[in-house]
CSV table of C-alpha atoms and ligand atoms in Angstrom, one decimal:
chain,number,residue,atom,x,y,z
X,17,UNK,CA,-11.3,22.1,18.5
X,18,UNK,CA,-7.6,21.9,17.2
X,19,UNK,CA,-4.6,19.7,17.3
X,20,UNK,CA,-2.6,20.3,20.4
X,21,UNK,CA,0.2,18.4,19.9
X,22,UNK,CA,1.8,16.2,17.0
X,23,UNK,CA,3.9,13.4,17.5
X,24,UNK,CA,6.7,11.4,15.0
X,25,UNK,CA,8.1,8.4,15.9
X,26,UNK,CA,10.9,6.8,13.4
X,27,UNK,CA,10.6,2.4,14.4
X,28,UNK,CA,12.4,0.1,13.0
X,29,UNK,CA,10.9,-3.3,13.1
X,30,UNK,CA,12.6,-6.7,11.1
X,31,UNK,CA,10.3,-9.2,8.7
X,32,UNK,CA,9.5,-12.7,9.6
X,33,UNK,CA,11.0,-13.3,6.1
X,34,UNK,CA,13.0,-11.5,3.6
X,35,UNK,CA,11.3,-9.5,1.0
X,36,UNK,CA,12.6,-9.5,-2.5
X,37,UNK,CA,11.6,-7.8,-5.6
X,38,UNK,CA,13.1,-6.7,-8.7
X,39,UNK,CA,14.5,-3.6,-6.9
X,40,UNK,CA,16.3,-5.5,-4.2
X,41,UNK,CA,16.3,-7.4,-1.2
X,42,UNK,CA,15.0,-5.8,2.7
X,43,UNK,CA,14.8,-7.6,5.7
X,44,UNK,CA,13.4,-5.0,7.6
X,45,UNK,CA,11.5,-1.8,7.8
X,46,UNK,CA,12.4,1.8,9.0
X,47,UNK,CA,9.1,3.9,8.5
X,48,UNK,CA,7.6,6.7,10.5
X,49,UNK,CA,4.6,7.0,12.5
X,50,UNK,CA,2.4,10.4,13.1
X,51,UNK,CA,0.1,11.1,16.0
X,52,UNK,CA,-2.2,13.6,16.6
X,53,UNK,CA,-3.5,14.6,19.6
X,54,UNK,CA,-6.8,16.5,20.7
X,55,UNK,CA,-9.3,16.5,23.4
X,56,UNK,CA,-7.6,13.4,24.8
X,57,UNK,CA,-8.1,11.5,21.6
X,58,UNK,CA,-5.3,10.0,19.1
X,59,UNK,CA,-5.2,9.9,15.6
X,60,UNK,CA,-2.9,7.6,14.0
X,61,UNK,CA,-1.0,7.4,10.3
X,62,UNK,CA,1.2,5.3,9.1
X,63,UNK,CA,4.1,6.7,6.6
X,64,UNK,CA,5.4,4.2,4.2
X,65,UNK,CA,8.3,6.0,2.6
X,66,UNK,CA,11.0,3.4,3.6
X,67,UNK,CA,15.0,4.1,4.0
X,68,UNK,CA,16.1,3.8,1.0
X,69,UNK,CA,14.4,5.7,-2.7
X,70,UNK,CA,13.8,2.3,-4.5
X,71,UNK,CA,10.0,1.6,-5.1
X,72,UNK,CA,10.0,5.6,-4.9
X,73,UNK,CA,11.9,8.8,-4.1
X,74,UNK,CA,10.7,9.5,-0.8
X,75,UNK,CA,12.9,8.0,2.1
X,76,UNK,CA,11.9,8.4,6.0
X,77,UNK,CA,14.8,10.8,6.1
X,78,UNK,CA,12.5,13.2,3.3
X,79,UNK,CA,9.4,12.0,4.8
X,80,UNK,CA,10.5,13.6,8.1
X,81,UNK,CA,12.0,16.7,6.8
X,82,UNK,CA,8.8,17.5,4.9
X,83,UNK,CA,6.5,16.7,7.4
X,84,UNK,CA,8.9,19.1,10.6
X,85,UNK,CA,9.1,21.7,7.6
X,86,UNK,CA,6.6,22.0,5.9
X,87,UNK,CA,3.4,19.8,6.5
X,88,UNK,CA,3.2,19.9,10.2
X,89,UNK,CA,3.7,23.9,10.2
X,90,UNK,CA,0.9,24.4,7.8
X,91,UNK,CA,-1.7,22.6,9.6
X,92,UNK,CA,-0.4,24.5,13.0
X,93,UNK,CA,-0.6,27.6,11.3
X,94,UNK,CA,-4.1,27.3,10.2
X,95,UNK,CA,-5.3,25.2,12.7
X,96,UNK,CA,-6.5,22.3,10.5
X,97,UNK,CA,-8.2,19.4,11.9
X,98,UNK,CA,-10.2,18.4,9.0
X,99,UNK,CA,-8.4,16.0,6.9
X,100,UNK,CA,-10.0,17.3,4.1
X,101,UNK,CA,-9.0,21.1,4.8
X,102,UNK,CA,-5.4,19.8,5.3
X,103,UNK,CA,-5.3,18.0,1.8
X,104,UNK,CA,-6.5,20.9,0.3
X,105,UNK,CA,-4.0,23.4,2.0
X,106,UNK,CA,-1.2,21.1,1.7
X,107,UNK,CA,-2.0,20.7,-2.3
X,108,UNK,CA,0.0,24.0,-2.6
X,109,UNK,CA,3.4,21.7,-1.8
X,110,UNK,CA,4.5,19.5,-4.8
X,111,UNK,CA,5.4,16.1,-4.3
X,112,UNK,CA,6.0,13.9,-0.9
X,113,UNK,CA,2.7,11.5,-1.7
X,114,UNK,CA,3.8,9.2,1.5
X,115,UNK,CA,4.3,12.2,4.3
X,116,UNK,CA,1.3,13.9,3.6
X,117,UNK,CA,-0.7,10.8,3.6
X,118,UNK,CA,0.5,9.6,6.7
X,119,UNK,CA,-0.5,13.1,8.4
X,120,UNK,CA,-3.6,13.3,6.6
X,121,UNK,CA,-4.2,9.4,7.8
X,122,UNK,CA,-3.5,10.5,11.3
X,123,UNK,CA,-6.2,13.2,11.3
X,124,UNK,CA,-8.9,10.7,9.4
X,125,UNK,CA,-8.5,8.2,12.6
X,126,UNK,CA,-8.8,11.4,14.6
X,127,UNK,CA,-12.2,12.8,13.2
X,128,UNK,CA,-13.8,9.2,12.8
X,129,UNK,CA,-13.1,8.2,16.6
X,130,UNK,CA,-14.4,11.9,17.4
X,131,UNK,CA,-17.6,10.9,15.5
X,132,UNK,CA,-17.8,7.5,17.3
X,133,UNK,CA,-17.8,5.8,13.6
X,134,UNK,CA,-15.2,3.1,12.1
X,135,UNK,CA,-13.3,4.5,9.2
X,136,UNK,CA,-15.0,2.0,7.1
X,137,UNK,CA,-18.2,4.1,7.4
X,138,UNK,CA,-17.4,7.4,7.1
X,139,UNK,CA,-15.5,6.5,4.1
X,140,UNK,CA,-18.6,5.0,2.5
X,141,UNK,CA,-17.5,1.6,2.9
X,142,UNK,CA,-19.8,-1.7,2.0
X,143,UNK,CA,-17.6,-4.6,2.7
X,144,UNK,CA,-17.5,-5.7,6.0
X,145,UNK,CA,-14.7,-8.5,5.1
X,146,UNK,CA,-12.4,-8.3,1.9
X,147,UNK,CA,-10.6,-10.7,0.4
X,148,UNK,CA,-6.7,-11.3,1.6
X,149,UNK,CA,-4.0,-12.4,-0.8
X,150,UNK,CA,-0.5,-12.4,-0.3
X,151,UNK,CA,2.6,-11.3,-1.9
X,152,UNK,CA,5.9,-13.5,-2.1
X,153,UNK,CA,9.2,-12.0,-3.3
X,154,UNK,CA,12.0,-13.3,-5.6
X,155,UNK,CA,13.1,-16.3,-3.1
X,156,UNK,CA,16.9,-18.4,-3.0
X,157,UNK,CA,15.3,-21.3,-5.5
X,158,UNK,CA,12.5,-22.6,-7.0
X,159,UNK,CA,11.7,-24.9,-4.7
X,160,UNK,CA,11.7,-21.9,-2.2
X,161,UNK,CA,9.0,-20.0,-4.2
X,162,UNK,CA,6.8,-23.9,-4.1
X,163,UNK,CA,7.0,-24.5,-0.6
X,164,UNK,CA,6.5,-21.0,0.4
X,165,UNK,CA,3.5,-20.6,-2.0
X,166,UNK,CA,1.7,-24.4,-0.7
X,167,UNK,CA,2.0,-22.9,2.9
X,168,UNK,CA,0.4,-19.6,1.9
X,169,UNK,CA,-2.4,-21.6,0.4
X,170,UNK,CA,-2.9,-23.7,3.7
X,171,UNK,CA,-3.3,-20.5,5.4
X,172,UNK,CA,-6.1,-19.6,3.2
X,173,UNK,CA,-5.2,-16.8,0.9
X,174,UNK,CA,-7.3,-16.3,-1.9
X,175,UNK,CA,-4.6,-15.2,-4.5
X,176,UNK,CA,-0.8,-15.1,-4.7
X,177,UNK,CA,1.2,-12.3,-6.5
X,178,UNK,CA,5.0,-13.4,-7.4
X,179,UNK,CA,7.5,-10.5,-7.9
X,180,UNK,CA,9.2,-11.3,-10.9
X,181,UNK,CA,12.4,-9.7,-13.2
X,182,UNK,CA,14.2,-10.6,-16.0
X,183,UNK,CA,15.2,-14.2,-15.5
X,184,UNK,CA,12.5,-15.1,-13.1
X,185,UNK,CA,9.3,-15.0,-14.9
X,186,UNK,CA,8.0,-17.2,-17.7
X,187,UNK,CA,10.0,-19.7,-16.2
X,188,UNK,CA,8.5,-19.4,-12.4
X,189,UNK,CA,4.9,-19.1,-14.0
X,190,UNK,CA,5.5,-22.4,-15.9
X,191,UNK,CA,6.5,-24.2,-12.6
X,192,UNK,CA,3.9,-22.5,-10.5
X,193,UNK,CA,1.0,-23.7,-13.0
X,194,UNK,CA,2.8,-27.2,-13.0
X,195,UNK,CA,1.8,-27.3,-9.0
X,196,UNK,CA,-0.8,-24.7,-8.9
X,197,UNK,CA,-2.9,-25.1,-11.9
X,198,UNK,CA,-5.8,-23.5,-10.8
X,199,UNK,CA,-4.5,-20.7,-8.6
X,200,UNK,CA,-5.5,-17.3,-8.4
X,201,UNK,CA,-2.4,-15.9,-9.8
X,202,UNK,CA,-0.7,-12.6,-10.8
X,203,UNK,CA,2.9,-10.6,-11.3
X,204,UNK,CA,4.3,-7.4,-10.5
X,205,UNK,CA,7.6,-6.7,-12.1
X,206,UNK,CA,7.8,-3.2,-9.8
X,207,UNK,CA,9.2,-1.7,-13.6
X,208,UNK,CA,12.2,-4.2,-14.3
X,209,UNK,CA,11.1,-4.3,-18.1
X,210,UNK,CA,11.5,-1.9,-21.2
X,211,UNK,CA,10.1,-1.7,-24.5
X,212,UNK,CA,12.8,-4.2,-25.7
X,213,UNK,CA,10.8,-6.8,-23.5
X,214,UNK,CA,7.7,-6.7,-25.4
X,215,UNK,CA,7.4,-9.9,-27.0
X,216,UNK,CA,8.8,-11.7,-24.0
X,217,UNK,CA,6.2,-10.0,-21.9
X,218,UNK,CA,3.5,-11.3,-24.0
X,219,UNK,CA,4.6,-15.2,-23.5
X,220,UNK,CA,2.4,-14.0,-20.0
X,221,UNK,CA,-0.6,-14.5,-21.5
X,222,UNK,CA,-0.4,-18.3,-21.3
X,223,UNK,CA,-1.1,-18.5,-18.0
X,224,UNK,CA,-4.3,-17.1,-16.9
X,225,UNK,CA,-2.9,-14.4,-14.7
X,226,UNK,CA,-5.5,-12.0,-13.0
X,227,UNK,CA,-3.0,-9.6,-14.0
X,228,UNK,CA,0.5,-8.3,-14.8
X,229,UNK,CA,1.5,-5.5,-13.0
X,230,UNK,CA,3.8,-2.3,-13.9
X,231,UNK,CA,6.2,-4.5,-16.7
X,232,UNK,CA,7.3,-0.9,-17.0
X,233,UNK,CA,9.2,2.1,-15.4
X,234,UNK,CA,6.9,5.0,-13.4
X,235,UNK,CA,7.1,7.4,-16.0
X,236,UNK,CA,6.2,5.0,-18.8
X,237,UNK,CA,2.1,5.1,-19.7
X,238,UNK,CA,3.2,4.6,-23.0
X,239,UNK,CA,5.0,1.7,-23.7
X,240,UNK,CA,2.2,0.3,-21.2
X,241,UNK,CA,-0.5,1.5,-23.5
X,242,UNK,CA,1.5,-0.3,-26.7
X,243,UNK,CA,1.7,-3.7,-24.4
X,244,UNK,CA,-1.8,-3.8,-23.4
X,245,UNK,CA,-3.2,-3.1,-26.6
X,246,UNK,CA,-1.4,-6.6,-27.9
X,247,UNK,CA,-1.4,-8.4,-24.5
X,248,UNK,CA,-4.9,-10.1,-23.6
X,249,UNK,CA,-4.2,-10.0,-19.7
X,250,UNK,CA,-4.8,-6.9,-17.7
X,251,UNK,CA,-2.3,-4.6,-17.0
X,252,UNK,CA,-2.5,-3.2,-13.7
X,253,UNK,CA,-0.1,0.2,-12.8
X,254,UNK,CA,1.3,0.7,-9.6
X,255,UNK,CA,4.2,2.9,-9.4
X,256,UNK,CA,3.0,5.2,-12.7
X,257,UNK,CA,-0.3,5.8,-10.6
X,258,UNK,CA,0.6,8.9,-8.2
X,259,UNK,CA,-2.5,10.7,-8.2
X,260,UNK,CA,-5.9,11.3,-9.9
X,261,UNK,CA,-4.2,13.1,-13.2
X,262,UNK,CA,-1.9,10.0,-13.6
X,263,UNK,CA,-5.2,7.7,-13.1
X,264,UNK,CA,-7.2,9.5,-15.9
X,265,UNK,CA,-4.1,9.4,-18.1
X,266,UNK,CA,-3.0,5.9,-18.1
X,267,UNK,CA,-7.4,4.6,-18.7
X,268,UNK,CA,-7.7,7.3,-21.2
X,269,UNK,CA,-4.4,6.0,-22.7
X,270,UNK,CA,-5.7,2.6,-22.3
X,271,UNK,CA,-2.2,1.7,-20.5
X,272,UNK,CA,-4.1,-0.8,-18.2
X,273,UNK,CA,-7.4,-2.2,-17.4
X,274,UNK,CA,-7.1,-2.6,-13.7
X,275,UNK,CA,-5.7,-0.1,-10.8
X,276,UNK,CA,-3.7,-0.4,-7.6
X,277,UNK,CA,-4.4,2.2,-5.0
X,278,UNK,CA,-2.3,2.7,-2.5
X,279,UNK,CA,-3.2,5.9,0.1
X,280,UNK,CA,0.6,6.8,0.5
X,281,UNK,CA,1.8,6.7,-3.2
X,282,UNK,CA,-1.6,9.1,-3.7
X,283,UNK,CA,-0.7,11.2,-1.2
X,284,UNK,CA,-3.4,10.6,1.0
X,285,UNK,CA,-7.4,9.3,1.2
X,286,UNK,CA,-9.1,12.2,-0.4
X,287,UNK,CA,-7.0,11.4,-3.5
X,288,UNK,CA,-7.4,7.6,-3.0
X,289,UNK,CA,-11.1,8.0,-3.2
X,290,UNK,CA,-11.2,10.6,-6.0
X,291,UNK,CA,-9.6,7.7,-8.1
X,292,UNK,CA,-11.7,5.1,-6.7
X,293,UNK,CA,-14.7,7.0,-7.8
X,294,UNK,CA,-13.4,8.4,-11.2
X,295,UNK,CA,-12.4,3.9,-11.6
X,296,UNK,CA,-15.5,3.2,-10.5
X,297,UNK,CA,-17.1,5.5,-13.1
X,298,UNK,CA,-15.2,4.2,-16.0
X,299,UNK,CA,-15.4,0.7,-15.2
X,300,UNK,CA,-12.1,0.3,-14.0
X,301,UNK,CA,-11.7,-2.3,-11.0
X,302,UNK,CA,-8.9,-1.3,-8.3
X,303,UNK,CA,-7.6,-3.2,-5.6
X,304,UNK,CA,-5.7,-2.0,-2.9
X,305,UNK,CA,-1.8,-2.4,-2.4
X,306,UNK,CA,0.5,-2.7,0.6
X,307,UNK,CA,4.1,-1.4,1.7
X,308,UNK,CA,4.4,-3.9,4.1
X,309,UNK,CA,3.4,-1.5,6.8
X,310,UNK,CA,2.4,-2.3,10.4
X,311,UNK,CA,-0.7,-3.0,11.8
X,312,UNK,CA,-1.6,1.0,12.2
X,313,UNK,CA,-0.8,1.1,8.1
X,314,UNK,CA,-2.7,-2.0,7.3
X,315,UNK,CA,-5.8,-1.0,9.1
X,316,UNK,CA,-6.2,1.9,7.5
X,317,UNK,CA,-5.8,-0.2,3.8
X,318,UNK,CA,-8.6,-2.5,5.2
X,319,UNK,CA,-11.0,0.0,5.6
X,320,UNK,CA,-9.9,2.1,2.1
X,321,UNK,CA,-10.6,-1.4,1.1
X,322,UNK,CA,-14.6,-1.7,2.3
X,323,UNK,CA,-14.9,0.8,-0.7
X,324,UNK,CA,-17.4,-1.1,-3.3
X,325,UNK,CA,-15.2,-0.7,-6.1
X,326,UNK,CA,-12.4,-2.7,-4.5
X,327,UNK,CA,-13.1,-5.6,-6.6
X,328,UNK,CA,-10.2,-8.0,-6.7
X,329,UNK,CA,-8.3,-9.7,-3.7
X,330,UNK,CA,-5.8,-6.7,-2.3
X,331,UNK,CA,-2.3,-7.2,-0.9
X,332,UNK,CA,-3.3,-7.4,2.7
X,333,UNK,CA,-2.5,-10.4,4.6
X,334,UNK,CA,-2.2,-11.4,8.3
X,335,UNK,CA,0.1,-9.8,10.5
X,336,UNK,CA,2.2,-12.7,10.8
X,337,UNK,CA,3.0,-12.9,7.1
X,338,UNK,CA,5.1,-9.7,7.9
X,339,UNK,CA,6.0,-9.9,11.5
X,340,UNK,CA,6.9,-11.7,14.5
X,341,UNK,CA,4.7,-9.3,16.5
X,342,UNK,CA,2.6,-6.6,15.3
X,343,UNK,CA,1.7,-3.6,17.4
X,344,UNK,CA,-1.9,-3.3,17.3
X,345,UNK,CA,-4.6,-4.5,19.1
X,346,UNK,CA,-5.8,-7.6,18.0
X,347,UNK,CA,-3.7,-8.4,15.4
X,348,UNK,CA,-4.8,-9.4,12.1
X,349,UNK,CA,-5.7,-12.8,10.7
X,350,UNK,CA,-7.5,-15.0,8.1
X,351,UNK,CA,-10.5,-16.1,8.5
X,352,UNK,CA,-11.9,-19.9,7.3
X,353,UNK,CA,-12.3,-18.4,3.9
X,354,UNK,CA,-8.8,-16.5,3.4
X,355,UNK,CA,-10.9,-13.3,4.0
X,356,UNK,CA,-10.0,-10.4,6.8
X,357,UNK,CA,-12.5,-8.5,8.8
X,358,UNK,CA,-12.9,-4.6,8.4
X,359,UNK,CA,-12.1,-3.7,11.8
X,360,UNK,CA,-15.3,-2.4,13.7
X,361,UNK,CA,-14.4,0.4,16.6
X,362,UNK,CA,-14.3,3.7,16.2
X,363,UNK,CA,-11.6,5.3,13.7
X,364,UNK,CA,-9.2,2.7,12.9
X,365,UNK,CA,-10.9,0.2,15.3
X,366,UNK,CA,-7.6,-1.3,16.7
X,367,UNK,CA,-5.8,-0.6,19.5
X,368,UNK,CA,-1.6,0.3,19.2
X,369,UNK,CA,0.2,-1.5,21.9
X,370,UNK,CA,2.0,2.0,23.0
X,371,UNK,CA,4.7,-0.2,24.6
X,372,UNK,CA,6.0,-2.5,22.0
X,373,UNK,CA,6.1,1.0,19.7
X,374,UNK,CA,8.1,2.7,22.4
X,375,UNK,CA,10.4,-0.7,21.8
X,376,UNK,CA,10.7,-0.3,18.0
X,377,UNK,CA,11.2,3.4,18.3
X,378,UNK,CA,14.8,4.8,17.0
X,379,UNK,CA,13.7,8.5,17.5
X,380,UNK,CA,11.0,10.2,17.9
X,381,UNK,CA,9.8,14.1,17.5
X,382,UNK,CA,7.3,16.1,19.3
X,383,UNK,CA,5.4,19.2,17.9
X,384,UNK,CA,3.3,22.2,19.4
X,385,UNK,CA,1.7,25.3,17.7
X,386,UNK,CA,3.8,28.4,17.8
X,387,UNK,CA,6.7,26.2,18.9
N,25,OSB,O1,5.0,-3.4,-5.6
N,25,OSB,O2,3.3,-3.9,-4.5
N,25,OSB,C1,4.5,-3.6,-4.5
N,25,OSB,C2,5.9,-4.0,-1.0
N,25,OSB,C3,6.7,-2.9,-1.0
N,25,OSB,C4,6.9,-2.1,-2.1
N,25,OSB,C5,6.2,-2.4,-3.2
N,25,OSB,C6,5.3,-3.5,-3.3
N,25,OSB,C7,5.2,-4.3,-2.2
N,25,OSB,C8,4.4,-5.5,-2.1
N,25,OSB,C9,3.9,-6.0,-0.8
N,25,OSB,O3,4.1,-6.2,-3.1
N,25,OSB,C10,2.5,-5.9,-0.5
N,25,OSB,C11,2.1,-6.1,0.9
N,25,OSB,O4,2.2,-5.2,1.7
N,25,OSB,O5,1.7,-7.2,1.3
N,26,MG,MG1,3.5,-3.4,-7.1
């Protein structure tokens, strides 16, 4: 019982649509997968660091170099297999959230199809659907950002997020409740405000938003606790939330009412559910973010997702809001009621097409213990 052989593949694969957001515009996505292999079983993780450091620090260029250096050696050298055992050995290395949670991801597919059980249940998971919303970037007009929104609601999405900046805020949200008045509706500024932008920010509060997410930088539980304590929406954090010790600061701080988890800004599921449980504890709602990853990513987030205190619509939409073709096995979709089913096989409980990867593959790395 050990991994025989680990496997990183750098693809590149190009959105169906740009994506744009306060930090910039991409029009595709370079990100890394990890395999691991034992007893003729695969274990896959998705790593969402992208190319270049702009929702974070970690590009695929670190994420590789962490993972060859550091991460894969460690679980070599004491034969980990356990995704548990890995986090807790790997806890000695600061830093690089999205590496060690696509490893650790890897080895969680692994020991679920090993145990003949989805992820969803040996997470704990109740949900056997969850609810899908979508998230639409900074677009050319405003009559871009319309269109593109009426579509997303014929497909059945529950709730849309807008990205928004300086510039393209209180004026998008008055022309999206002009069409939309009774939308499920939120923001997420990815950071693009400072503490000079507090009075504009609270002109938000007119529009029955679900939420506004991260107004503010990373660093900045502060200023997010001095907003939400005049602001009657919900703050949600994103980027300032990069592990359990951030989570407890920013409720305790009362710098939001709502969370977003995502596994690979946490560095991996054992963290993801440590916060999950401490939210559920405190009352605190979460909902589960996306990276735009593949198929292998977003089935993963589906099943973090079945966790009961997942209580809002996430960021997980079909996989033809991101791409042409995606390279799992089905792919994913909507149903009637704009919700998505938790995947049902063993471990990840869909299938990657191993020939469309090889197609999107730019390089790839193999690994073997005492090699
Ligand atoms: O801030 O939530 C974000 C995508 C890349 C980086 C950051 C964010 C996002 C999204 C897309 O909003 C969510 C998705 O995967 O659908
Ligand atoms: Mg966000």
């Amino acid at each position: 019982m050990s991994i025989e052989r680990i496997e990183l593949c750098l693809l590149k694969m190009s959105y169906v649509h740009y994506f744009e957001t306060s930090l910039g515009r991409e029009k595709e996505k370079e990100f890394i997968l990890a395999k691991v292999f034992s007893e003729g079983i695969i274990g896959y993780g998705e790593v969402v660091a992208s190319q270049a450091p702009l929702y974070s620090y970690e590009t695929v260029t670190t994420a590789w170099h962490v993972l060859r250096d550091f991460f894969i050696p460690l679980l070599f050298e004491q034969k980990l297999e356990e995704p548990e055992k890995f986090a807790q050995a790997a806890s000695r290395y600061r830093g690089h959230p999205m590496a060690r949670a696509g490893l650790e991801l890897a080895l969680w597919d692994l020991k679920a199809k090993k145990m003949n059980l989805s992820l969803s249940q040996l997470y704990g998971g109740i949900y056997p659907k969850i609810p899908a919303g979508v998230s639409v970037g900074i677009q050319d007009s405003v009559s871009d950002l319309v269109h593109r929104v009426e579509d997303f609601r014929k497909q059945g999405y529950q709730r849309v997020k807008l990205k928004i900046k300086p510039g393209w805020d209180i004026n998008i949200c008055q022309e999206m409740r002009k069409h939309f008045p009774n939308l499920k509706l939120q923001v997420d500024a990815n950071g693009a405000y400072d503490r000079a932008h507090m009075e504009h920010l609270l002109q938000l509060d007119e529009f029955n938003l679900l939420l506004v997410e991260q107004p503010f930088p990373p660093f900045d539980l502060w200023d997010h606790s001095l907003l939400q304590s005049k602001m009657s929406t919900d703050l949600c954090l994103d980027e300032s939330i990069i592990g359990f010790l951030s989570t407890r600061s920013a409720v305790e701080m009362g710098s939001c009412r709502v969370i977003n988890i995502k596994v690979g800004r946490v560095g991996g599921i054992v963290e993801a559910r440590k916060i999950h449980d401490y939210c559920q504890h405190q009352g605190i709602p979460v909902w589960c973010g996306g990276m735009l990853e593949s198929g292998i990513g977003r089935a993963h987030n589906l099943h973090l997702a079945s966790l009961p205190n997942f209580k809002l619509p996430h960021d997980l939409s079909a996989s033809r809001r991101y791409y042409a073709e995606d390279i799992i096995d089905p792919e994913i979709t909507l149903d009637e009621e704009g919700m998505i089913r938790v995947p049902q096989g063993p471990g990840i409980g869909v299938t990657p097409r191993e020939k469309m990867i090889d197609g999107f593959t730019l390089k790839r790395e193999i690994f073997q213990p005492g090699k």
